[in-house]
Amino acid sequence: MSETFPALHDDFLQPISPESLRPAFSTHKPRILILYGSLREVSYSRLLAFEVRRLLERLGCEVQIFDPAGLPLPDEAPVSHPKVQELRDLSQWSEGQVWISPERHGAKTGIMKSQIDWIPLSLGSVRPTQGKTLAVMEVSGGSQSFNAVNQLRILGRWMRMITIPNQSSVAKAYQEFDTDGRMKPSSYYDRVVDVCEELVKFTIMTRDASSYLTDRYSERKEGAAELEKRVSLKSI
């Protein structure tokens, strides 16, 4: 078998640098954005978002929750719409995110998807979500299901995010919160704590190396070709 690589451009294949994977850790609080997928007056995804915020703040994070009320449908309004700009600014600010969706008709909600659709995959040469960490959670009115979190994982991968292994699915959510909107002690609550801990660990571990972790051979090769093309056009 041949040991050569005729399809490989050696100039763009870089040796793995352990030093680049162990940069000095930033000392500021991890910045986490929480998105939830319901506009109901009594929204269990919103109550879970508040519970997650409390836990993340207890773990030393700076946390923002985006309120989807007033966010237009994708393509219904220009990107200059105030709610769209608020969402995009928060996404850019964040180092990690939590997406919490109700399960409706066996899937994530349209409100959840609309928020993600308004966050661009690319913005000029910047990919706003690439390399950020992500935790996914869902609430449901019936028995435990993982349809929404599975779909959110697909979206997270598409947005080039580092989706942590753990996740949370809260079944019969109407039974899991008290009259003050606080989550009751349960195995579901324990899993939420697990997910929050894991998200913070992964965020601290990856945030300073995210640009190196997401540096790709194909994009280095493509970028060089585009640069050569631009230089050639200027010389004509």
CSV table of C-alpha atoms in Angstrom, one decimal:
chain,number,residue,atom,x,y,z
A,1,MET,CA,0.0,0.0,0.0
A,2,SER,CA,1.3,3.4,-0.9
A,3,GLU,CA,2.5,5.6,1.9
A,4,THR,CA,2.1,8.8,-0.1
A,5,PHE,CA,-0.8,11.3,0.1
A,6,PRO,CA,-1.5,12.5,-3.4
A,7,ALA,CA,-4.7,14.3,-2.4
A,8,LEU,CA,-3.1,16.1,0.6
A,9,HIS,CA,-1.7,19.6,0.5
A,10,ASP,CA,1.2,19.3,3.0
A,11,ASP,CA,1.5,23.1,3.4
A,12,PHE,CA,-1.9,23.2,5.1
A,13,LEU,CA,-1.6,20.1,7.3
A,14,GLN,CA,-0.2,21.4,10.6
A,15,PRO,CA,1.2,19.2,13.4
A,16,ILE,CA,-0.9,19.0,16.5
A,17,SER,CA,0.4,21.5,19.1
A,18,PRO,CA,-0.2,20.4,22.7
A,19,GLU,CA,0.9,23.8,23.8
A,20,SER,CA,-2.0,25.4,21.9
A,21,LEU,CA,-4.4,23.1,23.7
A,22,ARG,CA,-3.1,24.3,27.0
A,23,PRO,CA,-3.2,28.1,26.9
A,24,ALA,CA,-3.2,30.2,30.1
A,25,PHE,CA,-6.7,30.2,31.5
A,26,SER,CA,-8.7,33.4,31.4
A,27,THR,CA,-9.7,34.6,34.9
A,28,HIS,CA,-13.0,36.3,34.1
A,29,LYS,CA,-16.3,34.6,34.9
A,30,PRO,CA,-17.5,32.2,32.2
A,31,ARG,CA,-20.2,34.0,30.1
A,32,ILE,CA,-23.3,31.9,29.5
A,33,LEU,CA,-26.4,32.7,27.4
A,34,ILE,CA,-29.6,30.8,28.0
A,35,LEU,CA,-32.3,30.4,25.4
A,36,TYR,CA,-35.7,28.9,26.1
A,37,GLY,CA,-38.5,28.0,23.7
A,38,SER,CA,-41.9,29.1,25.0
A,39,LEU,CA,-44.0,32.3,25.3
A,40,ARG,CA,-46.7,30.8,27.6
A,41,GLU,CA,-47.6,32.7,30.7
A,42,VAL,CA,-46.7,29.7,32.7
A,43,SER,CA,-43.7,28.4,30.9
A,44,TYR,CA,-41.8,25.4,32.3
A,45,SER,CA,-38.9,26.0,29.9
A,46,ARG,CA,-38.6,29.5,31.3
A,47,LEU,CA,-38.8,28.3,34.9
A,48,LEU,CA,-36.1,25.8,34.1
A,49,ALA,CA,-34.0,28.6,32.5
A,50,PHE,CA,-34.3,30.6,35.8
A,51,GLU,CA,-33.2,27.5,37.8
A,52,VAL,CA,-30.3,27.0,35.5
A,53,ARG,CA,-29.2,30.6,35.8
A,54,ARG,CA,-29.2,30.3,39.6
A,55,LEU,CA,-27.0,27.2,39.4
A,56,LEU,CA,-24.6,28.6,36.9
A,57,GLU,CA,-24.3,31.8,39.0
A,58,ARG,CA,-23.6,29.6,42.0
A,59,LEU,CA,-20.9,28.0,40.0
A,60,GLY,CA,-19.3,31.3,39.3
A,61,CYS,CA,-20.7,32.3,35.9
A,62,GLU,CA,-22.0,35.5,34.4
A,63,VAL,CA,-25.4,34.6,32.9
A,64,GLN,CA,-27.9,36.3,30.6
A,65,ILE,CA,-31.3,34.9,29.6
A,66,PHE,CA,-32.8,36.0,26.3
A,67,ASP,CA,-36.5,36.7,26.3
A,68,PRO,CA,-37.9,35.6,22.9
A,69,ALA,CA,-41.1,37.7,23.3
A,70,GLY,CA,-41.2,40.2,20.4
A,71,LEU,CA,-38.6,38.3,18.3
A,72,PRO,CA,-39.9,38.3,14.7
A,73,LEU,CA,-39.9,35.2,12.6
A,74,PRO,CA,-36.8,34.6,10.6
A,75,ASP,CA,-36.8,36.7,7.4
A,76,GLU,CA,-39.9,38.6,8.6
A,77,ALA,CA,-37.8,41.6,9.6
A,78,PRO,CA,-34.4,43.0,8.9
A,79,VAL,CA,-31.4,42.0,11.0
A,80,SER,CA,-31.5,45.6,12.3
A,81,HIS,CA,-34.6,44.7,14.3
A,82,PRO,CA,-33.9,45.5,18.0
A,83,LYS,CA,-34.7,42.0,19.3
A,84,VAL,CA,-32.6,40.4,16.6
A,85,GLN,CA,-29.7,42.6,17.4
A,86,GLU,CA,-30.1,41.8,21.1
A,87,LEU,CA,-30.0,38.1,20.4
A,88,ARG,CA,-27.0,38.3,18.1
A,89,ASP,CA,-25.1,40.6,20.6
A,90,LEU,CA,-25.7,38.2,23.4
A,91,SER,CA,-24.7,35.2,21.3
A,92,GLN,CA,-21.5,37.0,20.4
A,93,TRP,CA,-20.9,37.9,24.1
A,94,SER,CA,-21.3,34.4,25.3
A,95,GLU,CA,-18.6,31.7,25.7
A,96,GLY,CA,-21.2,29.0,26.3
A,97,GLN,CA,-24.9,28.6,25.8
A,98,VAL,CA,-27.9,26.6,27.2
A,99,TRP,CA,-30.8,25.8,24.9
A,100,ILE,CA,-34.0,24.7,26.7
A,101,SER,CA,-37.0,23.7,24.6
A,102,PRO,CA,-40.4,22.2,25.4
A,103,GLU,CA,-41.2,19.2,23.4
A,104,ARG,CA,-44.3,19.9,21.2
A,105,HIS,CA,-45.6,17.3,18.7
A,106,GLY,CA,-42.5,15.3,19.3
A,107,ALA,CA,-40.1,18.0,18.4
A,108,LYS,CA,-38.5,21.3,19.6
A,109,THR,CA,-40.8,24.3,19.3
A,110,GLY,CA,-40.8,26.8,16.5
A,111,ILE,CA,-39.9,29.6,19.0
A,112,MET,CA,-36.7,27.7,19.9
A,113,LYS,CA,-35.8,27.2,16.2
A,114,SER,CA,-36.5,30.8,15.3
A,115,GLN,CA,-34.0,32.0,17.9
A,116,ILE,CA,-31.3,29.7,16.5
A,117,ASP,CA,-32.2,30.7,12.9
A,118,TRP,CA,-31.6,34.3,13.7
A,119,ILE,CA,-28.0,33.5,14.9
A,120,PRO,CA,-26.0,33.5,11.7
A,121,LEU,CA,-23.7,30.6,10.9
A,122,SER,CA,-21.2,33.1,9.5
A,123,LEU,CA,-20.9,36.8,9.7
A,124,GLY,CA,-18.2,38.0,7.4
A,125,SER,CA,-15.1,36.0,8.3
A,126,VAL,CA,-16.4,35.4,11.8
A,127,ARG,CA,-18.5,32.4,12.8
A,128,PRO,CA,-20.4,33.7,15.8
A,129,THR,CA,-21.1,30.3,17.5
A,130,GLN,CA,-18.0,28.3,16.4
A,131,GLY,CA,-16.1,26.9,19.4
A,132,LYS,CA,-18.6,28.0,22.0
A,133,THR,CA,-19.9,25.3,24.4
A,134,LEU,CA,-23.5,24.2,24.5
A,135,ALA,CA,-25.8,22.3,26.9
A,136,VAL,CA,-29.2,21.1,25.7
A,137,MET,CA,-32.3,20.5,27.9
A,138,GLU,CA,-36.0,19.9,27.3
A,139,VAL,CA,-39.2,19.9,29.3
A,140,SER,CA,-42.3,17.8,28.4
A,141,GLY,CA,-45.8,17.4,29.6
A,142,GLY,CA,-45.8,13.6,29.4
A,143,SER,CA,-43.4,10.8,29.9
A,144,GLN,CA,-39.7,11.4,29.4
A,145,SER,CA,-38.5,11.9,25.9
A,146,PHE,CA,-35.3,13.0,24.2
A,147,ASN,CA,-36.7,14.1,20.8
A,148,ALA,CA,-36.1,17.9,21.4
A,149,VAL,CA,-32.6,17.5,22.9
A,150,ASN,CA,-31.6,15.2,20.0
A,151,GLN,CA,-32.7,17.8,17.5
A,152,LEU,CA,-31.0,20.6,19.5
A,153,ARG,CA,-27.8,18.5,19.3
A,154,ILE,CA,-28.0,18.4,15.5
A,155,LEU,CA,-28.5,22.2,15.5
A,156,GLY,CA,-25.5,22.7,17.8
A,157,ARG,CA,-23.3,20.6,15.6
A,158,TRP,CA,-24.5,22.6,12.6
A,159,MET,CA,-23.6,25.8,14.4
A,160,ARG,CA,-20.2,24.3,15.1
A,161,MET,CA,-20.6,24.4,18.8
A,162,ILE,CA,-18.9,22.1,21.4
A,163,THR,CA,-22.0,20.3,22.7
A,164,ILE,CA,-21.3,18.7,26.0
A,165,PRO,CA,-22.0,14.9,26.5
A,166,ASN,CA,-24.6,15.4,29.3
A,167,GLN,CA,-28.1,16.6,28.8
A,168,SER,CA,-31.4,17.0,30.7
A,169,SER,CA,-35.0,15.9,29.9
A,170,VAL,CA,-37.6,16.8,32.5
A,171,ALA,CA,-40.8,14.7,32.2
A,172,LYS,CA,-44.2,15.9,33.4
A,173,ALA,CA,-42.6,19.3,34.1
A,174,TYR,CA,-45.8,20.6,35.7
A,175,GLN,CA,-45.1,18.3,38.6
A,176,GLU,CA,-41.5,19.3,39.0
A,177,PHE,CA,-41.9,23.0,40.1
A,178,ASP,CA,-43.5,24.4,43.2
A,179,THR,CA,-45.9,27.4,43.5
A,180,ASP,CA,-42.9,29.7,43.7
A,181,GLY,CA,-41.6,28.5,40.4
A,182,ARG,CA,-38.7,26.6,42.0
A,183,MET,CA,-37.7,23.1,40.9
A,184,LYS,CA,-38.4,20.4,43.5
A,185,PRO,CA,-35.8,18.0,44.7
A,186,SER,CA,-35.7,15.0,42.3
A,187,SER,CA,-33.5,12.9,40.1
A,188,TYR,CA,-34.4,15.4,37.3
A,189,TYR,CA,-33.1,18.3,39.4
A,190,ASP,CA,-29.9,16.3,40.1
A,191,ARG,CA,-29.4,15.8,36.4
A,192,VAL,CA,-29.8,19.6,35.8
A,193,VAL,CA,-27.1,20.2,38.3
A,194,ASP,CA,-24.9,17.6,36.6
A,195,VAL,CA,-25.4,19.4,33.2
A,196,CYS,CA,-24.6,22.8,34.7
A,197,GLU,CA,-21.4,21.6,36.3
A,198,GLU,CA,-20.3,19.9,33.1
A,199,LEU,CA,-21.0,23.0,31.0
A,200,VAL,CA,-18.9,25.2,33.3
A,201,LYS,CA,-16.0,22.7,33.2
A,202,PHE,CA,-16.0,22.4,29.4
A,203,THR,CA,-16.4,26.1,29.0
A,204,ILE,CA,-13.4,26.9,31.2
A,205,MET,CA,-11.4,24.1,29.6
A,206,THR,CA,-12.1,25.1,25.9
A,207,ARG,CA,-12.8,28.9,25.8
A,208,ASP,CA,-9.2,30.0,25.5
A,209,ALA,CA,-8.3,27.2,23.0
A,210,SER,CA,-11.5,27.4,20.9
A,211,SER,CA,-9.9,29.1,17.9
A,212,TYR,CA,-7.3,26.4,17.8
A,213,LEU,CA,-9.8,23.6,18.3
A,214,THR,CA,-11.9,24.8,15.4
A,215,ASP,CA,-9.0,25.6,13.1
A,216,ARG,CA,-9.5,23.3,10.0
A,217,TYR,CA,-7.3,22.0,7.3
A,218,SER,CA,-10.0,22.5,4.6
A,219,GLU,CA,-10.6,26.1,5.6
A,220,ARG,CA,-6.8,26.9,5.6
A,221,LYS,CA,-6.6,25.4,2.2
A,222,GLU,CA,-9.7,27.2,0.9
A,223,GLY,CA,-8.5,30.5,2.4
A,224,ALA,CA,-5.1,30.3,0.7
A,225,ALA,CA,-6.8,29.6,-2.6
A,226,GLU,CA,-9.1,32.6,-2.2
A,227,LEU,CA,-6.2,34.8,-1.3
A,228,GLU,CA,-4.2,33.7,-4.3
A,229,LYS,CA,-7.3,34.4,-6.5
A,230,ARG,CA,-7.6,37.9,-5.1
A,231,VAL,CA,-4.0,38.6,-5.6
A,232,SER,CA,-4.1,37.3,-9.2
A,233,LEU,CA,-7.1,39.5,-10.0
A,234,LYS,CA,-5.3,42.6,-8.6
A,235,SER,CA,-2.3,41.9,-10.8
A,236,ILE,CA,-4.3,41.9,-14.1
